[in-house]
Amino acid sequence: MAEVKSMFREVLPKQGQLSVEDVTTMVLCKPKLLPLKSLTLEKLEKMHEAAQDTIHQQEVAEKERHITH
Amino acid sequence: MGSEMEPLFLAWSYFRRRKFQLCADLCTQMLEKSPYDQGPDPELPVSQAVWILKARALTEMVYVDEIDVDLEGIAEMILDENAIAQVPRPGTSLKLPGSNQTGGPSQAVRPVTQAGRPITGFLRPSTQSGRPGTMEQAIRTPRTAYTARPITSSSGRFVRLGTASMLTSPDGPFINLSRLNLTKYSQKPKLAKALFEYIFHHENDVKTALDLAALSTEHSQYKDWWWKVQIGKCYHRLGMYREAEKQFKSALKQQEMVDTFLYLAKVYISLDQPVSALNLFKQGLDKFPGEVTLLCGIARIHEEMNNSSSAAEYYKEVLKQDSTHVEAIACIGSNHFYSDQPEIALRFYRRLLQMGVYNCQLFNNLGLCCFYAQQYDMTLTSFERALSLAVNEEEAADVWYNLGHVAVGIGDTNLAHQCFRLALVNNNNHTEAYNNLAVLEMRKGHIEQARALLQTASSLAPHMYEPHFNFATVSDKIGDLQRSYEAAQKSEAAFPDHVDTQHLIKQLRQHFAML
């Protein structure tokens, strides 16, 4: 260890000024943990989807009936 | 075998096994066989039983726990006149969550919703809201939830569900409410309770339900707490909070039930009195020590008041009582993640995985925790799983967005670029992806593209400080000081404690003073 120390001596400037330029960097938005859904919410969404499906099917059926008549 | 079974017994069995559609169909057949006029025949107890069973099956199909339901529409929220103080003192209102008093993670680390609250680890129907301050904010979808809220509760999802169920039954509704003789039914308490739940949950006709409940409570000589709770529920749906409060309090005097405490607390939250709700929960805890739903209610209020450290305390209490409480685990997990302890967060999310939660969100969170806890072997497989489990494009967009972060973390800017692009392909309104893409474009030196992306981002989500700040920095670099100053001020409004923004504004002011 002592040999290594003698090979690389640290340099500490005793004179002069040390200047650090503070560059403003752009910020990234942070990683987003996704919130888990509660059972109620899942059920509501499922019911909602099912309802929309039935309405949609009904509308399609209605349209077809119009076309055939 | 099945055809030889006694049909009512079979129907009961279907009901117990939660095969409600089969149960209801069977009941319909049985009711057709024994002719009935609107209500069940008093002489035929079997048809009466079938009738109740069918009503209960239909109710169960669409039953949502009333405590969890959040019905506030945009109109209710904007035209809300129930709050006592228009300018409440800090810490006494849910509308002004107040700045972070407790030293939780700042906005620079933890993303916030448009109401200025840190995003939560768990999504309930009522967390979607936040309380927006202006109409413009109310119409915009919040950052974490994609279902826009209905304009008013009366045009809300319940009406739409009702229309759908009407379309599916060709012979008209099971019970014709307008022809119902409510007084007759209120005399028969057992029938009335099933009928009430049917009217309230299935038909969503709150007014008729309220009439029935009022008649029934009269019939029981105001001695049945159950009816009082139901009247309170109706009042709450109708927006008559003070009346609801009276009913719940009276019910509590007769019989102390956890449910009633929860309903009453919900009334206080609707009235924007979180402190009363907290006191009430504590009263409830005296009667029912260690009750999980009450503890969880306290934690939710603390979380909504932006007091995440005491929320975490209460969530830990919850876990002491019930170690499989998904909400508590998820909230504590996300808290740890955003307070720079991804390893601990990882343990909480792994616990959820062990418990059998298996969805896109969980795997996405696992992937992120693994990456930031330096467990690189699991990271990409988790994200792959999350992508394959994503049920809609918004979820996929969020996963791609987070994958973009992983790519930024390992220094692969090309991959990051592609990931953020994919996030935008899946969800064209993904503000964070726009912002991060702009940062990457800026590194490549494409100033104009970066500016365009940032402008899109800041118009999509004015509540986020990042796009404003970045736009200010870019404009400052190319010498457009006026725009830079405007954007910096918006950034300061969104995040007052951001040091770099303050620095930039100070610099710009000096520039202007020199001119």
Coordinates of C-alpha atoms in Angstrom, one line a residue:
Chain A
M1 CA 0.0 0.0 0.0
A2 CA 2.8 2.3 0.9
E3 CA 4.3 1.8 -2.5
V4 CA 1.1 2.7 -4.3
K5 CA 0.8 5.8 -2.3
S6 CA 4.3 6.9 -3.3
M7 CA 3.5 6.2 -7.0
F8 CA 0.4 8.4 -7.1
R9 CA 0.6 11.6 -5.1
E10 CA -2.5 13.5 -4.6
V11 CA -2.6 17.0 -5.9
L12 CA -4.1 19.7 -3.8
P13 CA -3.9 23.1 -5.3
K14 CA -3.0 25.6 -2.6
Q15 CA -3.3 28.7 -4.8
G16 CA -5.8 30.0 -7.3
Q17 CA -9.6 29.8 -7.4
L18 CA -11.7 26.8 -7.9
S19 CA -14.8 27.6 -9.8
V20 CA -17.8 25.4 -10.4
E21 CA -20.3 26.4 -13.0
D22 CA -23.8 25.6 -12.0
V23 CA -25.5 24.5 -15.2
T24 CA -29.3 24.1 -15.0
T25 CA -30.2 20.8 -16.4
M26 CA -33.6 19.8 -17.6
V27 CA -35.7 17.6 -15.4
L28 CA -37.2 14.3 -16.3
C29 CA -40.6 13.4 -15.0
K30 CA -40.3 10.8 -12.4
P31 CA -41.0 7.1 -12.8
K32 CA -44.6 6.4 -12.0
L33 CA -45.7 3.5 -9.8
L34 CA -49.2 2.5 -11.0
P35 CA -51.8 2.5 -8.3
L36 CA -53.6 -0.8 -7.8
K37 CA -57.3 -0.8 -8.3
S38 CA -59.8 -1.6 -5.6
L39 CA -62.3 -4.4 -6.1
T40 CA -65.2 -2.0 -6.2
L41 CA -63.5 0.0 -8.9
E42 CA -62.8 -3.1 -10.9
K43 CA -66.3 -4.3 -10.5
L44 CA -67.7 -0.9 -11.5
E45 CA -65.5 -0.8 -14.6
K46 CA -66.4 -4.3 -15.6
M47 CA -70.1 -3.5 -15.2
H48 CA -69.7 -0.4 -17.1
E49 CA -68.0 -2.2 -20.0
A50 CA -70.6 -4.9 -20.0
A51 CA -73.3 -2.2 -20.1
Q52 CA -71.7 -0.4 -23.0
D53 CA -71.3 -3.6 -24.9
T54 CA -75.0 -4.5 -24.6
I55 CA -76.0 -1.0 -25.7
H56 CA -73.6 -1.2 -28.6
Q57 CA -74.9 -4.6 -29.6
Q58 CA -78.5 -3.4 -29.4
E59 CA -77.6 -0.4 -31.6
V60 CA -75.9 -2.7 -34.2
A61 CA -78.9 -5.0 -34.2
E62 CA -81.2 -2.0 -34.6
K63 CA -79.2 -0.7 -37.6
E64 CA -79.3 -4.1 -39.3
R65 CA -83.0 -4.3 -38.9
H66 CA -83.3 -0.9 -40.5
I67 CA -81.2 -2.0 -43.4
T68 CA -83.2 -5.2 -44.1
H69 CA -86.5 -3.4 -44.0
Chain B
M1 CA -80.1 -35.0 -12.4
G2 CA -80.4 -31.2 -12.6
S3 CA -83.8 -31.3 -14.2
E4 CA -85.2 -33.5 -11.4
M5 CA -84.0 -31.1 -8.7
E6 CA -86.6 -29.0 -6.9
P7 CA -86.3 -25.8 -8.8
L8 CA -86.4 -23.4 -5.8
F9 CA -83.7 -25.4 -4.1
L10 CA -81.6 -25.3 -7.3
A11 CA -82.2 -21.5 -7.6
W12 CA -81.0 -21.1 -4.0
S13 CA -78.0 -23.2 -4.7
Y14 CA -77.2 -21.0 -7.8
F15 CA -77.6 -17.9 -5.6
R16 CA -75.2 -19.3 -3.0
R17 CA -72.6 -20.1 -5.6
R18 CA -73.0 -16.6 -6.9
K19 CA -74.4 -17.7 -10.3
F20 CA -76.9 -14.9 -10.2
Q21 CA -77.8 -14.9 -13.9
L22 CA -78.7 -18.6 -13.8
C23 CA -80.6 -18.0 -10.5
A24 CA -82.6 -15.1 -11.9
D25 CA -83.5 -17.0 -15.1
L26 CA -84.7 -20.0 -13.1
C27 CA -86.7 -17.7 -10.9
T28 CA -88.3 -16.1 -13.9
Q29 CA -89.4 -19.5 -15.2
M30 CA -90.9 -20.4 -11.9
L31 CA -92.7 -17.2 -11.7
E32 CA -94.1 -17.6 -15.1
K33 CA -95.5 -21.0 -14.2
S34 CA -97.3 -19.7 -11.1
P35 CA -99.1 -16.6 -12.4
Y36 CA -98.6 -13.6 -10.3
D37 CA -99.9 -10.1 -10.4
Q38 CA -97.1 -7.6 -10.0
G39 CA -96.2 -8.7 -6.4
P40 CA -96.2 -12.2 -5.0
D41 CA -99.4 -13.9 -4.0
P42 CA -99.8 -13.8 -0.3
E43 CA -101.4 -17.2 -0.4
L44 CA -98.5 -18.8 -2.1
P45 CA -95.4 -18.5 0.1
V46 CA -93.3 -20.4 -2.5
S47 CA -93.9 -17.8 -5.1
Q48 CA -93.1 -15.2 -2.5
A49 CA -89.8 -16.8 -1.8
V50 CA -89.0 -17.0 -5.5
W51 CA -89.9 -13.4 -5.9
I52 CA -87.5 -12.3 -3.1
L53 CA -84.8 -14.6 -4.4
K54 CA -85.0 -13.1 -7.9
A55 CA -84.9 -9.6 -6.5
R56 CA -81.9 -10.5 -4.4
A57 CA -80.1 -12.1 -7.4
L58 CA -80.7 -9.1 -9.6
T59 CA -79.5 -6.9 -6.8
E60 CA -76.3 -8.9 -6.2
M61 CA -75.5 -8.7 -9.9
V62 CA -75.0 -5.0 -9.8
Y63 CA -74.2 -4.6 -6.1
V64 CA -71.5 -2.1 -5.3
D65 CA -70.6 -1.4 -1.8
E66 CA -72.3 2.0 -1.1
I67 CA -69.5 3.0 1.2
D68 CA -67.0 2.9 -1.6
V69 CA -69.1 4.6 -4.2
D70 CA -68.2 8.1 -5.2
L71 CA -71.0 9.8 -7.0
E72 CA -69.7 13.4 -7.1
G73 CA -70.1 14.7 -10.6
I74 CA -68.5 17.8 -12.0
A75 CA -71.6 19.8 -11.4
E76 CA -71.8 18.7 -7.7
M77 CA -68.2 19.5 -7.2
I78 CA -68.2 22.9 -8.8
L79 CA -71.5 24.0 -7.4
D80 CA -70.8 22.6 -4.0
E81 CA -72.4 24.8 -1.3
N82 CA -72.1 22.3 1.5
A83 CA -68.7 23.3 2.7
I84 CA -69.0 25.5 5.7
A85 CA -66.0 27.7 5.1
Q86 CA -65.2 29.0 1.7
V87 CA -61.7 29.8 2.8
P88 CA -60.9 27.1 5.3
R89 CA -58.0 27.2 7.6
P90 CA -55.2 24.9 6.6
G91 CA -55.5 21.4 7.9
T92 CA -59.3 21.5 8.2
S93 CA -60.3 21.0 4.6
L94 CA -59.8 18.4 1.9
K95 CA -59.9 21.1 -0.7
L96 CA -56.7 22.7 0.4
P97 CA -54.5 19.8 1.1
G98 CA -51.8 22.3 2.3
S99 CA -48.2 22.0 1.6
N100 CA -46.2 19.2 2.8
Q101 CA -46.0 19.7 6.5
T102 CA -44.6 16.4 7.5
G103 CA -41.5 16.1 5.5
G104 CA -42.8 13.4 3.1
P105 CA -41.2 13.2 -0.3
S106 CA -41.4 16.4 -2.2
Q107 CA -42.8 17.0 -5.6
A108 CA -39.4 16.7 -7.1
V109 CA -39.4 13.0 -6.2
R110 CA -43.0 11.9 -6.0
P111 CA -45.4 12.8 -8.8
V112 CA -48.6 14.6 -7.9
T113 CA -52.1 14.6 -9.2
Q114 CA -53.7 17.7 -10.6
A115 CA -55.2 18.5 -7.2
G116 CA -51.6 18.8 -5.8
R117 CA -51.6 15.5 -3.8
P118 CA -48.9 12.9 -4.2
I119 CA -50.1 10.0 -6.2
T120 CA -51.4 7.2 -4.1
G121 CA -50.6 3.6 -4.2
F122 CA -54.2 2.5 -4.5
L123 CA -57.1 3.6 -6.6
R124 CA -60.6 3.7 -5.2
P125 CA -63.7 5.2 -6.9
S126 CA -63.2 8.3 -4.8
T127 CA -59.5 8.7 -5.2
Q128 CA -60.1 9.4 -8.8
S129 CA -61.5 12.8 -7.9
G130 CA -59.3 15.0 -5.9
R131 CA -61.2 18.2 -5.6
P132 CA -60.5 20.4 -8.6
G133 CA -60.6 24.1 -8.0
T134 CA -61.8 25.3 -11.3
M135 CA -64.1 24.0 -14.0
E136 CA -61.3 23.6 -16.4
Q137 CA -59.5 21.3 -14.0
A138 CA -62.6 19.3 -13.4
I139 CA -63.1 18.5 -17.0
R140 CA -59.6 17.3 -17.5
T141 CA -58.8 13.8 -16.5
P142 CA -56.6 13.5 -13.5
R143 CA -53.1 12.1 -13.8
T144 CA -53.6 8.7 -12.5
A145 CA -57.1 7.7 -13.5
Y146 CA -58.4 7.7 -17.0
T147 CA -62.2 7.5 -16.5
A148 CA -63.4 11.1 -16.7
R149 CA -66.0 11.9 -14.2
P150 CA -69.6 12.3 -15.2
I151 CA -71.0 15.8 -15.6
T152 CA -73.5 15.2 -12.8
S153 CA -74.2 12.2 -10.7
S154 CA -77.7 11.9 -12.2
S155 CA -76.1 11.4 -15.7
G156 CA -73.5 9.2 -14.2
R157 CA -72.6 5.6 -14.8
F158 CA -75.5 4.4 -12.8
V159 CA -78.1 5.6 -15.2
R160 CA -76.1 4.1 -18.1
L161 CA -76.0 0.7 -16.2
G162 CA -79.7 1.0 -15.7
T163 CA -80.4 1.5 -19.4
A164 CA -78.3 -1.5 -20.3
S165 CA -80.2 -3.7 -18.0
M166 CA -83.5 -2.5 -19.4
L167 CA -82.4 -3.3 -22.9
T168 CA -81.5 -6.8 -22.0
S169 CA -84.9 -7.7 -20.5
P170 CA -87.3 -7.8 -23.4
D171 CA -90.5 -8.0 -21.2
G172 CA -89.8 -4.9 -19.4
P173 CA -88.4 -4.6 -15.9
F174 CA -88.9 -7.3 -13.3
I175 CA -90.8 -5.0 -11.0
N176 CA -92.7 -2.0 -12.3
L177 CA -91.9 0.6 -9.7
S178 CA -94.6 3.0 -10.6
R179 CA -97.3 0.4 -10.1
L180 CA -96.0 -0.7 -6.7
N181 CA -98.1 -0.3 -3.7
L182 CA -95.4 0.7 -1.3
T183 CA -97.6 0.9 1.8
K184 CA -98.6 -2.7 1.3
Y185 CA -95.0 -3.8 1.1
S186 CA -93.8 -1.8 4.0
Q187 CA -96.1 -3.9 6.2
K188 CA -94.0 -6.9 5.5
P189 CA -90.6 -6.2 6.8
K190 CA -88.7 -9.1 5.3
L191 CA -90.1 -8.5 1.8
A192 CA -89.6 -4.8 2.2
K193 CA -85.9 -5.1 2.9
A194 CA -85.2 -7.2 -0.2
L195 CA -87.4 -4.8 -2.3
F196 CA -85.6 -1.8 -1.0
E197 CA -82.2 -3.1 -1.9
Y198 CA -83.5 -4.0 -5.4
I199 CA -84.9 -0.5 -5.9
F200 CA -81.8 1.2 -4.5
H201 CA -79.1 -0.9 -6.2
H202 CA -80.7 -2.3 -9.3
E203 CA -83.1 0.3 -10.4
N204 CA -81.2 3.3 -8.8
D205 CA -84.5 5.0 -8.2
V206 CA -83.5 6.7 -5.0
K207 CA -86.7 8.6 -4.6
T208 CA -88.9 5.5 -4.6
A209 CA -86.4 3.8 -2.4
L210 CA -86.7 6.6 0.1
D211 CA -90.5 6.5 0.1
L212 CA -90.4 2.8 0.8
A213 CA -87.8 3.3 3.6
A214 CA -89.8 6.1 5.1
L215 CA -93.0 4.0 5.2
S216 CA -91.1 1.0 6.6
T217 CA -89.4 2.9 9.4
E218 CA -92.9 4.3 10.3
H219 CA -94.2 0.8 10.3
S220 CA -91.5 -0.4 12.6
Q221 CA -92.2 2.6 14.9
Y222 CA -88.8 4.1 14.3
K223 CA -87.2 1.2 16.2
D224 CA -85.3 -0.5 13.4
W225 CA -81.9 1.0 12.9
W226 CA -81.5 -0.7 9.6
W227 CA -84.2 1.4 8.0
K228 CA -82.7 4.6 9.4
V229 CA -79.3 3.7 7.8
Q230 CA -81.1 3.1 4.5
I231 CA -82.9 6.5 4.7
G232 CA -79.5 8.1 5.4
K233 CA -78.1 6.4 2.3
C234 CA -80.9 7.8 0.2
Y235 CA -80.5 11.3 1.6
H236 CA -76.8 11.1 0.9
R237 CA -77.3 10.1 -2.7
L238 CA -79.8 12.9 -3.0
G239 CA -77.2 15.3 -1.7
M240 CA -79.1 16.1 1.5
Y241 CA -76.1 15.7 3.8
R242 CA -77.4 17.2 7.0
E243 CA -80.6 15.0 6.9
A244 CA -78.4 12.0 6.2
E245 CA -76.3 12.9 9.2
K246 CA -79.4 13.0 11.5
Q247 CA -80.5 9.6 10.3
F248 CA -77.1 8.0 10.8
K249 CA -76.7 9.5 14.2
S250 CA -80.1 8.3 15.3
A251 CA -79.3 4.8 14.0
L252 CA -76.0 4.8 15.9
K253 CA -77.9 5.6 19.1
Q254 CA -80.0 2.5 18.7
Q255 CA -77.4 0.1 17.5
E256 CA -73.7 0.8 17.0
M257 CA -72.5 -0.7 13.8
V258 CA -69.3 -0.3 11.9
D259 CA -71.2 0.4 8.7
T260 CA -73.1 3.2 10.2
F261 CA -69.8 4.8 11.4
L262 CA -68.4 4.6 7.9
Y263 CA -71.5 6.1 6.3
L264 CA -71.5 8.9 8.7
A265 CA -67.9 9.6 8.1
K266 CA -68.7 9.6 4.4
V267 CA -71.2 12.3 5.0
Y268 CA -68.6 14.4 6.8
I269 CA -66.2 14.0 4.0
S270 CA -68.8 15.1 1.6
L271 CA -69.3 18.2 3.8
D272 CA -65.6 18.7 3.6
Q273 CA -65.1 18.2 7.4
P274 CA -62.2 15.8 7.6
V275 CA -61.5 16.6 11.2
S276 CA -65.1 15.6 12.3
A277 CA -64.6 12.4 10.2
L278 CA -61.4 11.7 12.0
N279 CA -63.0 12.2 15.4
L280 CA -65.9 9.9 14.4
F281 CA -63.5 7.2 13.3
K282 CA -61.8 7.4 16.7
Q283 CA -65.1 7.1 18.5
G284 CA -65.8 4.1 16.3
L285 CA -62.5 2.6 17.2
D286 CA -63.4 2.9 20.9
K287 CA -66.4 0.7 20.3
F288 CA -64.7 -1.6 17.8
P289 CA -61.0 -1.7 18.7
G290 CA -58.8 -2.6 15.9
E291 CA -61.5 -2.5 13.2
V292 CA -59.7 -2.5 9.9
T293 CA -62.2 -0.4 7.9
L294 CA -62.2 2.3 10.5
L295 CA -58.4 2.4 10.7
C296 CA -58.2 2.4 6.9
G297 CA -60.6 5.3 6.8
I298 CA -58.4 7.3 9.1
A299 CA -55.4 6.5 6.9
R300 CA -57.2 7.6 3.8
I301 CA -58.1 11.0 5.3
H302 CA -54.5 11.6 6.4
E303 CA -53.4 10.7 2.9
E304 CA -55.9 13.1 1.3
M305 CA -54.7 15.8 3.7
N306 CA -51.3 15.3 2.3
N307 CA -50.0 13.9 5.5
S308 CA -48.4 10.8 4.2
S309 CA -46.3 9.9 7.2
S310 CA -49.3 9.6 9.6
A311 CA -51.2 7.8 6.8
A312 CA -48.4 5.3 6.7
E313 CA -48.6 4.9 10.5
Y314 CA -52.3 4.0 10.2
Y315 CA -51.8 1.7 7.3
K316 CA -49.2 -0.1 9.4
E317 CA -51.9 -0.4 12.2
V318 CA -54.2 -1.9 9.5
L319 CA -51.6 -4.4 8.6
K320 CA -51.2 -5.4 12.2
Q321 CA -54.8 -6.4 12.2
D322 CA -55.1 -7.8 8.8
S323 CA -51.9 -8.7 7.1
T324 CA -53.5 -9.3 3.7
H325 CA -55.0 -5.8 3.3
V326 CA -54.1 -4.9 -0.3
E327 CA -54.7 -1.2 0.0
A328 CA -52.5 -0.9 3.1
I329 CA -49.7 -2.9 1.5
A330 CA -49.9 -1.0 -1.8
C331 CA -49.8 2.4 -0.1
I332 CA -46.9 1.6 2.2
G333 CA -45.1 0.1 -0.7
S334 CA -45.4 3.2 -2.8
N335 CA -44.5 5.4 0.2
H336 CA -41.3 3.5 0.6
F337 CA -40.5 3.7 -3.1
Y338 CA -40.8 7.4 -3.2
S339 CA -38.9 7.9 0.0
D340 CA -35.9 6.3 -1.7
Q341 CA -36.2 2.8 -0.3
P342 CA -37.1 0.7 -3.3
E343 CA -35.8 -2.5 -1.6
I344 CA -38.4 -2.3 1.1
A345 CA -41.1 -1.3 -1.5
L346 CA -40.1 -4.4 -3.4
R347 CA -40.8 -6.6 -0.4
F348 CA -44.3 -5.2 -0.1
Y349 CA -45.1 -5.7 -3.7
R350 CA -43.7 -9.2 -3.6
R351 CA -46.0 -9.8 -0.7
L352 CA -48.9 -8.7 -2.9
L353 CA -47.8 -11.1 -5.6
Q354 CA -47.7 -14.0 -3.1
M355 CA -51.2 -13.1 -2.1
G356 CA -52.4 -13.7 -5.7
V357 CA -52.7 -10.2 -7.1
Y358 CA -51.8 -10.6 -10.7
N359 CA -52.2 -7.6 -12.9
C360 CA -50.4 -5.2 -15.1
Q361 CA -50.0 -2.5 -12.4
L362 CA -48.3 -4.9 -9.9
F363 CA -45.8 -6.2 -12.4
N364 CA -45.0 -2.7 -13.5
N365 CA -44.3 -1.7 -9.9
L366 CA -42.3 -4.8 -9.3
G367 CA -40.2 -4.0 -12.4
L368 CA -39.5 -0.4 -11.2
C369 CA -38.7 -1.5 -7.7
C370 CA -36.3 -4.2 -9.0
F371 CA -34.6 -1.8 -11.2
Y372 CA -34.0 0.9 -8.5
A373 CA -33.1 -1.8 -6.0
Q374 CA -30.5 -3.0 -8.4
Q375 CA -32.0 -6.4 -9.0
Y376 CA -31.5 -6.2 -12.7
D377 CA -32.3 -9.8 -13.5
M378 CA -35.9 -9.5 -12.7
T379 CA -36.5 -6.0 -14.1
L380 CA -37.1 -6.7 -17.8
T381 CA -39.1 -9.9 -17.2
S382 CA -41.4 -8.0 -14.9
F383 CA -42.0 -5.3 -17.4
E384 CA -42.6 -7.9 -20.1
R385 CA -45.2 -9.6 -17.9
A386 CA -46.8 -6.2 -17.2
L387 CA -47.0 -5.5 -20.9
S388 CA -48.6 -8.8 -21.6
L389 CA -51.2 -8.2 -18.9
A390 CA -52.1 -4.7 -19.9
V391 CA -55.8 -4.6 -20.6
N392 CA -56.0 -1.3 -22.3
E393 CA -53.7 1.1 -24.2
E394 CA -53.4 3.5 -21.3
E395 CA -51.9 0.8 -19.1
A396 CA -49.5 -0.2 -21.8
A397 CA -48.5 3.4 -22.2
D398 CA -47.6 3.7 -18.6
V399 CA -45.5 0.5 -18.7
W400 CA -43.7 1.8 -21.8
Y401 CA -43.1 5.1 -20.0
N402 CA -41.5 3.4 -17.0
L403 CA -39.5 1.2 -19.3
G404 CA -38.2 4.4 -20.8
H405 CA -36.9 5.3 -17.4
V406 CA -35.1 2.0 -17.2
A407 CA -33.5 2.7 -20.5
V408 CA -32.5 6.2 -19.4
G409 CA -31.0 4.6 -16.3
I410 CA -28.8 2.3 -18.2
G411 CA -27.8 5.1 -20.6
D412 CA -29.4 3.6 -23.7
T413 CA -30.9 6.8 -25.1
N414 CA -32.0 5.2 -28.3
L415 CA -34.1 2.6 -26.4
A416 CA -35.4 5.3 -24.1
H417 CA -36.5 7.3 -27.2
Q418 CA -38.3 4.4 -28.6
C419 CA -40.0 3.6 -25.3
F420 CA -41.3 7.1 -24.8
R421 CA -42.5 7.1 -28.4
L422 CA -44.3 3.9 -27.8
A423 CA -45.9 5.4 -24.7
L424 CA -47.2 8.2 -26.9
V425 CA -48.4 5.8 -29.5
N426 CA -50.5 4.0 -26.9
N427 CA -51.7 7.1 -25.2
N428 CA -51.5 10.3 -27.1
N429 CA -52.0 12.4 -24.0
H430 CA -49.2 11.0 -21.9
T431 CA -47.7 14.2 -20.6
E432 CA -44.8 12.7 -18.8
A433 CA -43.7 10.9 -22.0
Y434 CA -43.9 14.2 -23.9
N435 CA -41.7 15.9 -21.3
N436 CA -39.1 13.2 -21.2
L437 CA -39.0 12.9 -24.9
A438 CA -38.3 16.6 -25.1
V439 CA -35.4 16.2 -22.7
L440 CA -33.9 13.5 -24.9
E441 CA -34.4 15.6 -28.0
M442 CA -32.7 18.5 -26.3
R443 CA -29.7 16.3 -25.6
K444 CA -29.5 15.6 -29.3
G445 CA -29.6 19.3 -29.9
H446 CA -33.1 19.4 -31.6
I447 CA -34.2 22.6 -29.9
E448 CA -37.4 23.2 -32.0
Q449 CA -38.7 19.7 -31.6
A450 CA -38.0 19.9 -27.8
R451 CA -39.9 23.1 -27.6
A452 CA -42.9 21.8 -29.4
L453 CA -43.0 18.7 -27.2
L454 CA -42.8 20.8 -24.1
Q455 CA -45.5 23.0 -25.2
T456 CA -47.8 20.1 -25.8
A457 CA -46.9 18.7 -22.4
S458 CA -47.5 21.9 -20.5
S459 CA -50.9 22.5 -22.2
L460 CA -51.9 18.9 -21.4
A461 CA -51.0 19.1 -17.7
P462 CA -50.7 22.6 -16.4
H463 CA -50.4 21.2 -12.8
M464 CA -47.0 19.6 -13.5
Y465 CA -43.9 21.8 -13.0
E466 CA -41.5 19.8 -15.1
P467 CA -42.7 20.9 -18.6
H468 CA -42.9 24.5 -17.5
F469 CA -39.5 24.5 -16.0
N470 CA -37.9 22.7 -19.0
F471 CA -39.6 25.1 -21.4
A472 CA -38.2 28.0 -19.3
T473 CA -34.7 26.5 -19.5
V474 CA -34.8 25.9 -23.2
S475 CA -36.2 29.4 -23.9
D476 CA -33.6 30.9 -21.7
K477 CA -30.9 29.1 -23.6
I478 CA -32.0 30.4 -27.0
G479 CA -32.5 33.9 -25.6
D480 CA -36.2 34.1 -25.5
L481 CA -36.2 35.6 -22.1
Q482 CA -39.8 36.8 -22.0
R483 CA -41.3 33.3 -22.7
S484 CA -38.8 31.8 -20.3
Y485 CA -39.9 34.1 -17.6
E486 CA -43.6 33.3 -18.2
A487 CA -43.0 29.6 -18.1
A488 CA -40.8 29.9 -15.0
Q489 CA -43.6 31.6 -13.2
K490 CA -46.0 28.8 -14.1
S491 CA -43.5 26.3 -12.9
E492 CA -43.2 28.2 -9.6
A493 CA -46.9 28.2 -9.2
A494 CA -47.0 24.5 -9.6
F495 CA -44.0 23.8 -7.3
P496 CA -43.1 26.8 -5.1
D497 CA -40.2 25.1 -3.4
H498 CA -38.3 24.2 -6.6
V499 CA -34.8 25.7 -6.1
D500 CA -33.8 25.7 -9.8
T501 CA -37.0 27.5 -10.8
Q502 CA -36.3 30.2 -8.1
H503 CA -32.8 30.5 -9.3
L504 CA -33.9 30.9 -12.9
I505 CA -36.4 33.5 -12.0
K506 CA -33.8 35.5 -10.0
Q507 CA -31.4 35.3 -13.0
L508 CA -34.1 36.5 -15.4
R509 CA -35.1 39.4 -13.1
Q510 CA -31.5 40.5 -13.0
H511 CA -31.4 40.4 -16.8
F512 CA -34.6 42.5 -17.1
A513 CA -33.3 45.0 -14.5
M514 CA -30.2 45.5 -16.5
L515 CA -32.1 46.4 -19.7

